[in-house]
XYZ file of C-alpha atoms in Angstrom:
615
model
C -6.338 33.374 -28.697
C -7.217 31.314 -31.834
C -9.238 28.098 -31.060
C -7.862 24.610 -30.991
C -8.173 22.712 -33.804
C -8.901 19.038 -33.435
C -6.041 18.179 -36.008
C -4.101 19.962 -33.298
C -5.507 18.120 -30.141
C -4.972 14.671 -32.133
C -1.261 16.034 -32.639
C -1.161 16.744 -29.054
C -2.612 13.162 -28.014
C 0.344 11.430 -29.816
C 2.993 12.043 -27.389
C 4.471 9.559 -25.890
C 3.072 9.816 -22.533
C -0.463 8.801 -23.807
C -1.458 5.297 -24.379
C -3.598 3.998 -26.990
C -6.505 3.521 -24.938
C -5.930 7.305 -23.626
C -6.803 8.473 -27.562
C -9.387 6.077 -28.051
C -11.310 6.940 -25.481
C -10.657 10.755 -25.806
C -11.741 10.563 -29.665
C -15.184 8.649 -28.029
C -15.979 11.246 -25.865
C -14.749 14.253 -28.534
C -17.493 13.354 -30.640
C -20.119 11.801 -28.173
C -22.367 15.313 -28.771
C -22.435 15.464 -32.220
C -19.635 17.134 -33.272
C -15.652 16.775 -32.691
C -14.475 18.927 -29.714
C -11.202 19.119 -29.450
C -11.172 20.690 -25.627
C -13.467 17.842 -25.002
C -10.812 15.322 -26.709
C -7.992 16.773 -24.149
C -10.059 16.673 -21.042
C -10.589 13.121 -21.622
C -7.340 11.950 -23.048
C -5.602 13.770 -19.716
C -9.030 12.234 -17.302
C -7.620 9.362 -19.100
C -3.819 9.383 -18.516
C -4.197 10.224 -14.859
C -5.632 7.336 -13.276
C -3.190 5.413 -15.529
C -0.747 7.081 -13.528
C -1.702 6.472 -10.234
C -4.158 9.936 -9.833
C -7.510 9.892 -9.108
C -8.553 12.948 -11.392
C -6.657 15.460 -13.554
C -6.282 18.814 -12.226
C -6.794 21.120 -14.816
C -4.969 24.316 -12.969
C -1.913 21.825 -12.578
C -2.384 21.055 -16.676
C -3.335 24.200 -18.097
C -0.522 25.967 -20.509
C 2.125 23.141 -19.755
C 3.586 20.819 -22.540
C 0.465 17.884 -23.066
C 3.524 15.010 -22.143
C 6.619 14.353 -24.278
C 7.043 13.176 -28.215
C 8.542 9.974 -28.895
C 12.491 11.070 -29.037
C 11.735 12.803 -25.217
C 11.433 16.497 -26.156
C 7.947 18.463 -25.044
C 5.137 18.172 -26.628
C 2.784 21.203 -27.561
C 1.077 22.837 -25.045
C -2.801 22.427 -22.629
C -4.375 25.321 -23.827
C -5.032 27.775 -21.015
C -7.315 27.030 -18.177
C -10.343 29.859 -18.965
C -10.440 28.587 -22.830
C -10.004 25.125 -21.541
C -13.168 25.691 -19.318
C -15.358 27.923 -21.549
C -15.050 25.064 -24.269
C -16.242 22.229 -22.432
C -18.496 23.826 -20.073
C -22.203 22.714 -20.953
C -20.984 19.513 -23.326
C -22.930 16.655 -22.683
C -20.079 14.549 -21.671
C -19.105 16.802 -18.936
C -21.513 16.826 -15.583
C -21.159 18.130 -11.973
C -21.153 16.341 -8.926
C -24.071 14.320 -8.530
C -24.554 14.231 -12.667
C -24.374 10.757 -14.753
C -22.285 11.787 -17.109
C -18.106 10.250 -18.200
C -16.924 12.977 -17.267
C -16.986 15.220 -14.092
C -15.927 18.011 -12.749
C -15.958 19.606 -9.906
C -15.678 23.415 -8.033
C -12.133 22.689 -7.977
C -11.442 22.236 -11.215
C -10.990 18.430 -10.985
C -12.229 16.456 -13.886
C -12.857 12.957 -12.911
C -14.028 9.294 -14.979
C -17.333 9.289 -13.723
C -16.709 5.867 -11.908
C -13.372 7.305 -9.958
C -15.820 10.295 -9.049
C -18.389 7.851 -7.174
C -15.599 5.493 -5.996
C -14.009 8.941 -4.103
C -17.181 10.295 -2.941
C -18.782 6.982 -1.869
C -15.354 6.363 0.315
C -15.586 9.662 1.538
C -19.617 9.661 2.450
C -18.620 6.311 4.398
C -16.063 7.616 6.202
C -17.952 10.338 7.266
C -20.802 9.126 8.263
C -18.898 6.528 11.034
C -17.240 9.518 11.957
C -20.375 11.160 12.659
C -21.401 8.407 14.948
C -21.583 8.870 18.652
C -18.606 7.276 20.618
C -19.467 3.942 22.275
C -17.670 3.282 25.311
C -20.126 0.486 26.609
C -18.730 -0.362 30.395
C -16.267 2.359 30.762
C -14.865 0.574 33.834
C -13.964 -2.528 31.923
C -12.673 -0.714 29.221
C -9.540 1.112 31.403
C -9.064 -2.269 33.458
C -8.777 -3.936 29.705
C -6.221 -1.189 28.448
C -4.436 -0.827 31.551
C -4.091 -4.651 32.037
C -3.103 -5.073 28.322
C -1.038 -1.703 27.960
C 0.485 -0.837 31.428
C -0.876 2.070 33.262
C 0.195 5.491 32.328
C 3.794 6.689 32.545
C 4.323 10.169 33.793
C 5.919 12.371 30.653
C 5.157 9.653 28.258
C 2.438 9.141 25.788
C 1.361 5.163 25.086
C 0.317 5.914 21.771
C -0.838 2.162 21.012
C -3.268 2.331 24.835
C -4.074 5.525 22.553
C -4.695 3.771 19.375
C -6.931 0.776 21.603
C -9.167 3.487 23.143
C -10.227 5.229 19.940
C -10.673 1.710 17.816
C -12.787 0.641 20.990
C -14.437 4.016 20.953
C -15.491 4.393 17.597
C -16.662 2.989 14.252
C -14.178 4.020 12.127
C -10.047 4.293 13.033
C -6.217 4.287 11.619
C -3.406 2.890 13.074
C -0.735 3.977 11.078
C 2.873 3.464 11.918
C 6.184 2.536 10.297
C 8.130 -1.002 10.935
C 8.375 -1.957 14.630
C 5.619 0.166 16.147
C 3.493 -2.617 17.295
C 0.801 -2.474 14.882
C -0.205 -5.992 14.970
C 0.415 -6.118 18.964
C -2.007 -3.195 19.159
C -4.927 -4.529 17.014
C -4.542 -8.290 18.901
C -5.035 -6.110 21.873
C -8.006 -3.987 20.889
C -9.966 -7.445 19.433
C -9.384 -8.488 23.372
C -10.789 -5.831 24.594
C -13.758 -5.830 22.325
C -14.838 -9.621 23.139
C -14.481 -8.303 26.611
C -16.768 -6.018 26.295
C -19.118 -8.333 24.142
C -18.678 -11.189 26.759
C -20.081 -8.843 29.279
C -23.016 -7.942 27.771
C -23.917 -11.438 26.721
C -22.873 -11.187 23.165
C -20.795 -12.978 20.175
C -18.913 -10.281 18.063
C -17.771 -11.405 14.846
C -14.261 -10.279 13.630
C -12.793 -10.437 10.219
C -9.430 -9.878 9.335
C -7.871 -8.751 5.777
C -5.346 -7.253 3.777
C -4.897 -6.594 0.049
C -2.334 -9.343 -0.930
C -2.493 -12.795 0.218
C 1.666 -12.526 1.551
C 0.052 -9.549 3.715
C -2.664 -11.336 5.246
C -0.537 -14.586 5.987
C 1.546 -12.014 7.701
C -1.395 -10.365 9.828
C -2.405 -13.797 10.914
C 1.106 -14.602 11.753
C 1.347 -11.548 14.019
C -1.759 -12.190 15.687
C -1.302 -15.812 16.397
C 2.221 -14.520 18.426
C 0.612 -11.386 20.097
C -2.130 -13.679 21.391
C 0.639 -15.586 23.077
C 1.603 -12.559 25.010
C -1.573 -11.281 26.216
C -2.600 -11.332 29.886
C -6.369 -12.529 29.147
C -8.116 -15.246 30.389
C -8.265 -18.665 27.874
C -11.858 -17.884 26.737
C -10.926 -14.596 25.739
C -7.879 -15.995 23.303
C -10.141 -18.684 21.841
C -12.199 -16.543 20.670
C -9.608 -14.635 18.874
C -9.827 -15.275 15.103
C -7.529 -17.315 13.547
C -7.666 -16.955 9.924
C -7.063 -13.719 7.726
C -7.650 -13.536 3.925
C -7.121 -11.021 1.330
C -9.990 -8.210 0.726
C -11.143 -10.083 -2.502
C -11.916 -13.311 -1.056
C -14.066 -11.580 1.984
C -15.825 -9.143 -0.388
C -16.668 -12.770 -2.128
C -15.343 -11.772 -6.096
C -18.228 -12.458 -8.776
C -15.387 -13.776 -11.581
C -15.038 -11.893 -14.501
C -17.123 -9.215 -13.411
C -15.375 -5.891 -11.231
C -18.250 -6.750 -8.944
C -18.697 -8.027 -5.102
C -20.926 -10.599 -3.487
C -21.105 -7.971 -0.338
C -21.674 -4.618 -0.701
C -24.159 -1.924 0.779
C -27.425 -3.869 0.008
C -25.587 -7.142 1.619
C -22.954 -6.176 3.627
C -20.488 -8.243 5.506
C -21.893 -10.198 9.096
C -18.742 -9.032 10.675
C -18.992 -6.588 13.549
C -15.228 -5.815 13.418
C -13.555 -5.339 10.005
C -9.697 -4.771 10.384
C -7.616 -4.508 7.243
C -3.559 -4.301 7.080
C -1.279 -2.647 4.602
C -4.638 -0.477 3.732
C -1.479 1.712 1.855
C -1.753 -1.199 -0.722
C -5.282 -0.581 -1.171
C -6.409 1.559 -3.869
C -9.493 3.195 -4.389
C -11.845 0.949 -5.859
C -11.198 -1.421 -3.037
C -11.509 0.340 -0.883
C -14.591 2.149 -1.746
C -15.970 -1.327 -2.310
C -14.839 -2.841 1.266
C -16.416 0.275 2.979
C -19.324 0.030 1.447
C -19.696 -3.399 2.477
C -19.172 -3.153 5.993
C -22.462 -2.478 8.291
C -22.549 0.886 9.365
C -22.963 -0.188 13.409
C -19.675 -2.218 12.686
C -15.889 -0.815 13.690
C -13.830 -0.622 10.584
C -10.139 -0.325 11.850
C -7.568 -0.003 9.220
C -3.527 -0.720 9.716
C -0.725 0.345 7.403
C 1.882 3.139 7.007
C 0.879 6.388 5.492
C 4.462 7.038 4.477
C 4.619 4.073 2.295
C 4.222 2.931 -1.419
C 0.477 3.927 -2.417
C -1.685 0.910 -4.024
C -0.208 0.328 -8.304
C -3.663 1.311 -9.243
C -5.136 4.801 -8.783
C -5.264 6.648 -5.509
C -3.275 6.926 -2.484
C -5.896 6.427 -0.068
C -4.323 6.197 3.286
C -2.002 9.160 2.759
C -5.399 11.091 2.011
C -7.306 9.538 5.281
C -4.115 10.443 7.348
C -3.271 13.851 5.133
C 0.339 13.024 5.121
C 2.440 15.314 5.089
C 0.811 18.121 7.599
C 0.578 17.857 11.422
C -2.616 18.059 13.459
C -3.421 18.668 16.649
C -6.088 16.730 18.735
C -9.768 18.097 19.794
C -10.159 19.026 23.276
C -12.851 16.436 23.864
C -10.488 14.014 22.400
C -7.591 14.861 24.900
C -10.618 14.340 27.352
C -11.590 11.068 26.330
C -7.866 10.022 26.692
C -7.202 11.329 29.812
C -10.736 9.503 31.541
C -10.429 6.545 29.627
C -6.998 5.802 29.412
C -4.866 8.219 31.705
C -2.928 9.095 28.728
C -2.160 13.137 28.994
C -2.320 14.450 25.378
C -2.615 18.068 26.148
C 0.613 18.789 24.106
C -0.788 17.395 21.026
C -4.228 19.871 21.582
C -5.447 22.134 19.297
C -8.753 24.271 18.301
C -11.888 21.549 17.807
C -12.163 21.046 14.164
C -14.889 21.267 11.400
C -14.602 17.193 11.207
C -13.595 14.985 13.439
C -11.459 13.014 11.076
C -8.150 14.256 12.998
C -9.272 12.097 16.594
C -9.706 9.051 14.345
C -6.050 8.679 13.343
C -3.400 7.687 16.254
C 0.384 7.999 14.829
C 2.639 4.916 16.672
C 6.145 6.669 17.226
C 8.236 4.342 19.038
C 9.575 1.653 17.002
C 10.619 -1.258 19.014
C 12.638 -2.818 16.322
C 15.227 0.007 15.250
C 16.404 1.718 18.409
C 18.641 4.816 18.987
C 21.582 2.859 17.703
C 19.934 1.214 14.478
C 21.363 2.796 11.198
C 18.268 1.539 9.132
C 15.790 3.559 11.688
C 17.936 6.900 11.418
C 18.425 6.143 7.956
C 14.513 5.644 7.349
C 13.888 8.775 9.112
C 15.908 10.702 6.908
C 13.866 9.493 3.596
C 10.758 10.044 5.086
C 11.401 13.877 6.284
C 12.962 14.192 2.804
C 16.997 14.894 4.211
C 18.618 13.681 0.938
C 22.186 14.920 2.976
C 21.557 13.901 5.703
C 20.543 10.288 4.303
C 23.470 10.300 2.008
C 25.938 11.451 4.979
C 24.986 9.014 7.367
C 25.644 6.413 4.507
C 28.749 7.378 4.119
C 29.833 7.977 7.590
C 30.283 4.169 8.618
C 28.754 5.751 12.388
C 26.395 3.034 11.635
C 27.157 -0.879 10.342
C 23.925 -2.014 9.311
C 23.744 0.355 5.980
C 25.956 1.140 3.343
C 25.979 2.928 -0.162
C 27.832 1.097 -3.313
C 28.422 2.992 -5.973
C 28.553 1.917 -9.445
C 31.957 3.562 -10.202
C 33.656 1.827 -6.850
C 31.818 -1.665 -7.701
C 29.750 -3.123 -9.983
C 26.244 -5.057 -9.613
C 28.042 -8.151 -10.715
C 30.542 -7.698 -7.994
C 28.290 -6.927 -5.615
C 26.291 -9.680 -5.953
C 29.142 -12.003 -6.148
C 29.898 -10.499 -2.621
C 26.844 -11.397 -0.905
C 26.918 -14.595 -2.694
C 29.726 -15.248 -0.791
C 28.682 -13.970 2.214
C 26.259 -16.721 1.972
C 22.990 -14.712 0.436
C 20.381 -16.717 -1.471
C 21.336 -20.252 0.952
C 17.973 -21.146 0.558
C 19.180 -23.518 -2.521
C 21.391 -25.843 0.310
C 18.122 -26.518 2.353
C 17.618 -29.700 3.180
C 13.833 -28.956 4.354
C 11.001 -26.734 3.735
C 11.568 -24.720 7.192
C 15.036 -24.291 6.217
C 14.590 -23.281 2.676
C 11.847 -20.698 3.490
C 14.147 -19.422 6.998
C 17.039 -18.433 4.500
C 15.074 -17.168 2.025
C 13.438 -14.756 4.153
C 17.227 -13.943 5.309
C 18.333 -11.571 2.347
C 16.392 -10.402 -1.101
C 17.540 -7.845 -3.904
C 14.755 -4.838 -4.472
C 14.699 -2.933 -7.944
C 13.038 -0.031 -8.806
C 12.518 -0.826 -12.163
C 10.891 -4.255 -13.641
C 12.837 -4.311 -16.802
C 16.487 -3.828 -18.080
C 19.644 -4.362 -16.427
C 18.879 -2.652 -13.058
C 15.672 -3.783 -12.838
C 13.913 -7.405 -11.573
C 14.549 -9.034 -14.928
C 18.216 -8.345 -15.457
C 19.252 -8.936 -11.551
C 17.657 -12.244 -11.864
C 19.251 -13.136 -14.219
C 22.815 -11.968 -13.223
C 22.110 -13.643 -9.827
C 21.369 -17.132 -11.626
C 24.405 -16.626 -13.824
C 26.784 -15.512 -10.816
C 25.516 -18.545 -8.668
C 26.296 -20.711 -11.507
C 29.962 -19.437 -11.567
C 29.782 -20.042 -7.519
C 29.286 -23.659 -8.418
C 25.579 -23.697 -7.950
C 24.668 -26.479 -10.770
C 21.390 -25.768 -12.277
C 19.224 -28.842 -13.783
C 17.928 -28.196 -16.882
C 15.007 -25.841 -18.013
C 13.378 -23.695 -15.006
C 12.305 -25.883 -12.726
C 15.809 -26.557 -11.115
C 16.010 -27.427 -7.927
C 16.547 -24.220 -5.765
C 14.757 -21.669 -7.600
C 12.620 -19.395 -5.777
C 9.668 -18.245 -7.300
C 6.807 -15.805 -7.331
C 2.973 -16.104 -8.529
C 2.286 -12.819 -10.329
C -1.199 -14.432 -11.422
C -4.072 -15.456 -8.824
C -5.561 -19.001 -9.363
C -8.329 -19.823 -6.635
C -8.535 -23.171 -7.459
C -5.173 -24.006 -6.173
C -4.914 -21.491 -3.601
C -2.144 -19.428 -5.089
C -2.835 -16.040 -5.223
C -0.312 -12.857 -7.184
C 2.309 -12.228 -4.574
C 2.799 -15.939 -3.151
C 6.329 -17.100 -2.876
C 7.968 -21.095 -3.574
C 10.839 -23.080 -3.875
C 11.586 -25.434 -6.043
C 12.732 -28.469 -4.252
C 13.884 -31.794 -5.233
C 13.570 -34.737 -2.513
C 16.091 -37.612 -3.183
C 15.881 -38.566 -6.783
C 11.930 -37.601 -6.968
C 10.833 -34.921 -9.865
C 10.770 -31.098 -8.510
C 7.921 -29.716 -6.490
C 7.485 -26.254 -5.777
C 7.165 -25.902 -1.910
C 4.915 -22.835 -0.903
C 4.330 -22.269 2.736
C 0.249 -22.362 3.952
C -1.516 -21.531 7.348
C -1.452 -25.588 7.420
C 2.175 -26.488 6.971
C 3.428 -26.831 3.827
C 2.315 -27.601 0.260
C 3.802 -29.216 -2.947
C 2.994 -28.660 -6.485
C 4.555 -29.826 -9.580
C 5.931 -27.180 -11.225
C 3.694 -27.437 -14.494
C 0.391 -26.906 -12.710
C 1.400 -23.403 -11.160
C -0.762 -19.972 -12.996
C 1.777 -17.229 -14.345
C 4.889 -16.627 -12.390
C 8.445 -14.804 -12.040
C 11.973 -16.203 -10.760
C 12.539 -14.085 -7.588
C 15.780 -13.693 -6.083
C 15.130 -10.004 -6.934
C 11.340 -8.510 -6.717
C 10.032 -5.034 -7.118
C 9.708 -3.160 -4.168
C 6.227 -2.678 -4.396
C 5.735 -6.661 -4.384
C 7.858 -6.175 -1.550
C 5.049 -4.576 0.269
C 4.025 -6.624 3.128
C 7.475 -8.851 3.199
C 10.352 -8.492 6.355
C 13.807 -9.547 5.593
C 16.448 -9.891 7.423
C 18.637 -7.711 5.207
C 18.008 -5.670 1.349
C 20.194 -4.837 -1.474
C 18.222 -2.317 -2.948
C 18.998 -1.820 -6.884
C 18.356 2.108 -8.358
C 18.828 2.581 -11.726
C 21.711 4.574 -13.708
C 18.703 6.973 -15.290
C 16.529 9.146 -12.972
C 13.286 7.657 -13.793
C 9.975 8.740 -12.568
C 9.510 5.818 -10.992
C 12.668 6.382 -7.976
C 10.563 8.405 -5.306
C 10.798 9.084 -1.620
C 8.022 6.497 -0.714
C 9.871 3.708 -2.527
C 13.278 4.186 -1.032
C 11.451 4.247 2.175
C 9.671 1.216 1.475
C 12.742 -0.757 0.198
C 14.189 0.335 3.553
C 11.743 -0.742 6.238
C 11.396 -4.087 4.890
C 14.818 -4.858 6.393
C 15.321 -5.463 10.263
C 19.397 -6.242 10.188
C 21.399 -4.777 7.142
C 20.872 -2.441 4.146
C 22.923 -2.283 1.163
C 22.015 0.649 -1.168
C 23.611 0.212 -4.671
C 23.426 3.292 -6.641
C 24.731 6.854 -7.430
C 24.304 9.249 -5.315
C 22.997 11.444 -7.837
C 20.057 8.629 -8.092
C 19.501 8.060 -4.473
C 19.186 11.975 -3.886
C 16.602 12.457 -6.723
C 14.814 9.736 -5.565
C 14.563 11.233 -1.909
C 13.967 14.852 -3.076
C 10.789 13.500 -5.330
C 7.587 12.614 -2.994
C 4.917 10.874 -5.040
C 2.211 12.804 -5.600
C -1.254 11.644 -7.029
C -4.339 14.031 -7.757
C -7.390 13.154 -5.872
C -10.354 15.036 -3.929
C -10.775 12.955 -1.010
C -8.591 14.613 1.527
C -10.781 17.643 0.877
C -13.897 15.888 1.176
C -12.661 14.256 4.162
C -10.413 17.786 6.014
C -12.219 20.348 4.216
C-alpha cells in the first residue's frame, strides 16, 4: 500500500465535516516532531472532530478505510487509511502517548485516541467512581434505617418490588448511587425521602449533615427545589426533621464556585466541597468535564447521589455520561449480597432480578424506577414513550395513527401545514400567556403548551417557528408594540450573567402594567422579578425552543416540529425527550418517513468509561 502523502491528508481534512479549528490543530500536531506526518495530521483532525461531535475519543477501528466525512456538495470524501498503516505510522510519535503519558494525544489498548485532557477527564471520573464503589456499605443503626423506609415507603407488598424503598436503601447505604427513571417515577419524591432518612440517622448519632443540591441548568435546579419543597409537604417526619431539609438548589457551576474566565473551579480534590451529601438532577445534561470536575470535588466519605434519565438527551458537549454509568442499553442482574441487603434492610424480594456477583460492583449502585405515576395504563404519551425508547418505529407510528389514544397525534405535512397547525392551536387558545393580567397567570399558561424543534435554524427549526408563531398571532389579532420588547413576548436567556441572576436557560415575559414601559417578568425562588428589557445578557424569543433547552421543563402539552430532511440531528433520545416533557397532549408534526428515521437512529458517542467502569 503506497504511503499517505500529506498533500493527500490536507485534501482529506477539507471535507466538509471538519471545522477550521479541526485542521488547525491537526496541522499543529502533524508537525510538532519535526517533520509533517500526515497519519499524525488525521489522528488529530478526527481526535479533533469527535468531541466536536458529542464523542469522547475517536475510535480508530470504527474510522479506519471509511470515507474521512463528506466534500462540500455532500458526496464522500476520500478514504482513513487502513487501521495497521494507520497504527504503524503514528506509533512512537511524540505527540502520541499511552495511558498515564503527558502527551495531546492518547491512545489506548483499544484503539481509542483521545485529547489528552478528555483522557484525564474520563479516567479521573472513572477512578472516582470506583473508588466510592469500593467503599464498605454504611448502614449506621440498621433498625432506624427500615423504620425510616418503611414509615416513608410503606412496608413491602407481596409480588411487588418498591423500587424507590430500593433506590432509598442503596443511596443510604453507600457513597456513590443513580436514580434513574423516566417522567413520573418519583425521582424527586425518592431523593426528599432518602435526605430524611439521612438527618435521621445523623440526628441520632449527634450530628449535623450538610446537604447540597444541584443540577446543570439553572431551569433544572429551580425545578429540583420545587419538587423538594412539595415532597417535604408529604412526608410523615417529625418538624425538626423537615427544617432541616435544604431549601435552596443551584446549578453545578455556582457550587463548584467558577474562577471567571478560566475552565477552572474554586473546589476541587485539594478543596473539596463541605457537603456530606451531594445530589445532582438531570446528571444526563451533564457532560464530562463537569462532571469529572464535580466528582472530584466531593469528599470521598461524602454520598454522591445522582438523578436523571439514562434514556434521555446526553449533555451538547462531549460525552454521554449517565448512559455510560447506567450502560444503557443492556440489562443486568443484581449481586446476591445485594438481593441480601434488600431483603434485611428493606423487605424488598429482588431474587428475580439476581444474577452471578460481578467483577465491579457498579451494577448494585444503579436502581431503575419503573412505575410512572403520571402516565398510567391508559396514557397515550406513556405507551407512546415506550415505543421510542425500545426503538418500535411501527409500533410508535401505529399507535399514532390509531386514535386508541387522545392525548397524541401525528400531522403530516401533506394533510396540513405548520402554518395551519399553528393557527389551530392558536385557536385552541395556545400561547394565552400574552392575555395575563399577572405574573402567576402569565407564567401558569405559558407552562400550558410550547412548540419543540429539532433543528435551531430554517423553517422547521426554533428560528422560523418563532417567527411564523409571531406572524400567525398577529393575523389572530394579537397587536404587537413596536420593536421586541412588546408586551407578551416570552423570552429565553441563552447567555449567563451572574450579576443579575440570569443564567442560559431562564425564561420571561414581557409585561406591560397600565401605561408603564415593559419589564421582563422572570420567576425567582423569592417571587417574582422585573427587569427592563435593555439590561437583560443575550437572549432568544421562545414560543418555540430546542428540545435540548427543553431539558429539565414539564408542559402541559408539545407540538414537536421534525424537519422535511433526515438530519443527523433527529435521533431516538430526542423524540423521547420532546415526548416526556409533556404530561396532557402531544402533537407530532412531521412525515412519517422523518419520525421513523429518527426512532430507528440511537445516538451514539465514543467514549471509554463504560469499560473502565463494567469492564
Amino acid at each position: 500500500m503506497a504511503v499517505m502523502s500529506m498533500q493527500h491528508a490536507r485534501a482529506l481534512g477539507r471535507g466538509a465535516d471538519f471545522s477550521p479549528l479541526d485542521r488547525r490543530f491537526a496541522e499543529f500536531i502533524a508537525v510538532r516532531d519535526g517533520e509533517e506526518n500526515p497519519y499524525l495530521y488525521l489522528t488529530a483532525l478526527a481526535a479533533s472532530r469527535a468531541t466536536a461531535g458529542g464523542s469522547i475519543c475517536a475510535h480508530l477501528p470504527a474510522l479506519a478505510g471509511k470515507p474521512a466525512g463528506t466534500d462540500g456538495d455532500g458526496t464522500s470524501a476520500a478514504r482513513y487509511p487502513a487501521l495497521a498503516e494507520w497504527k504503524k505510522r503514528i506509533t512512537g510519535a511524540p505527540a502520541v502517548g499511552r495511558p498515564g503519558d503527558y502527551a495531546p494525544l492518547i491512545i489506548d489498548d483499544r484503539d481509542r485516541v483521545y485529547l489528552y485532557r478528555y483522557w484525564r477527564y474520563e479516567r479521573d471520573l472513572a477512578l472516582t467512581i470506583r473508588a466510592r464503589l469500593d467503599a464498605a456499605p454504611d448502614p449506621g443503626d440498621a433498625a432506624l434505617l427500615r423504620e425510616g423506609l418503611d414509615r416513608l415507603f410503606g412496608a413491602a407488598q407481596p409480588g411487588e418490588v418498591n423500587w424507590q424503598k430500593v433506590a432509598a436503601l442503596n443511596a443510604a447505604l453507600c457513597r456513590f448511587s443513580v436514580i434513574s427513571g423516566g417522567p413520573g417515577t418519583g425521582k424527586s419524591r425518592t431523593v426528599a425521602r432518602i435526605l430524611a432518612l439521612l438527618i435521621e440517622r445523623a440526628r441520632a448519632e449527634g450530628k449535623e449533615i450538610s446537604i447540597a443540591l444541584c443540577a446543570p441548568t439553572g431551569k433544572a435546579a429551580a425545578r429540583l427545589q420545587e419538587s423538594i419543597a412539595q415532597a417535604r409537604g408529604e412526608m410523615r417526619c417529625d418538624g425538626e426533621i423537615l427544617a432541616r431539609m435544604p431549601a435552596d438548589s443551584s446549578t453545578i457551576h455556582r457550587l463548584l464556585g467558577t474562577v471567571y474566565g478560566t475552565p477552572y473551579f474554586r473546589h476541587d480534590a485539594k478543596n473539596p466541597l463541605p457537603h456530606d451529601v451531594v445530589v445532582v438532577d438531570e446528571s444526563s445534561m451533564a457532560d464530562l468535564a463537569l462532571m469529572a470536575k464535580l466528582a472530584n470535588a466531593v469528599k470521598p466519605d461524602a454520598r454522591l447521589v445522582l438523578l436523571g434519565d439514562r434514556d434521555q438527551l446526553s449533555s451538547v458537549e462531549a460525552g454521554a455520561v449517565l448512559g455510560d454509568i447506567c450502560d444503557t442499553g443492556r440489562r443486568h442482574a443484581y449481586s446476591t449480597r445485594f438481593v441480601q441487603q434488600a431483603a434485611q434492610g428493606a423487605g424488598e424480594d429482588l431474587s428475580a432480578f439476581a444474577g452471578a456477583l460481578f467483577g465491579t460492583p457498579i451494577a448494585d449502585s444503579i436502581v431503575m424506577l419503573r412505575k410512572s405515576f403520571r402516565f398510567g395504563d391508559g396514557s397515550g404519551i406513556g405507551a407512546l414513550a415506550a415505543a421510542v425508547r425500545e426503538g418500535d418505529a411501527q409500533g410508535a407510528l401505529d399507535l399514532l395513527e390509531s386514535g386508541r389514544y387522545g392525548d397524541v397525534s401525528l400531522i403530516e405535512p401533506a394533510a396540513m401545514g405548520l402554518a395551519a397547525a399553528l393557527r389551530a392551536r392558536i385557536a385552541d387558545g395556545a400561547f394565552a400567556f400574552r392575555d395575563a393580567a399577572t405574573p402567576e397567570d402569565a407564567f401558569k399558561a405559558y407552562s400550558r403548551f410550547t412548540v419543540l424543534c429539532a433543528l435551531r435554524r430554517g423553517m422547521h427549526g426554533v428560528e422560523g417557528v418563532n417567527a411564523l408563531v409571531e406572524r400567525e398571532l398577529g393575523l389572530a389579532g394579537y397587536a404587537h408594540d413596536r420593536g421586541r420588547n412588546y408586551a407578551g413576548r416570552p423570552l429565553m436567556i441563552t447567555r449567563n450573567d451572574h450579576p443579575q441572576r440570569l443564567y442560559n436557560g431562564d425564561v420571561g415575559i414581557i409585561m406591560r402594567d397600565g401605561t408603564s414601559a415593559p419589564s421582563a417578568v422572570f420567576r425567582s425562588n423569592e417571587g417574582f422579578r422585573f427587569l427592563s428589557p435593555v439590561r437583560l445578557p443575550e437572549h432568544d424569543t421562545v414560543y418555540a425552543m430546542t428540545v435540548h433547552k427543553s431539558q429539565g421543563s414539564e408542559f402541559g402539552s408539545i407540538m414537536l416540529v421534525l424537519p422535511d430532511t433526515l438530519s443527523p440531528v433527529l435521533t431516538r433520545e430526542l423524540v423521547y425527550t420532546a415526548i416526556t416533557r409533556a404530561r396532557e397532549g402531544v402533537i407530532v408534526w412531521g412525515s412519517r418517513r422523518a419520525l421513523a428515521h429518527a426512532i430507528q437512529n440511537p445516538v451514539s458517542r465514543e467514549s471509554g468509561l463504560r469499560d473502565m467502569l463494567w469492564g
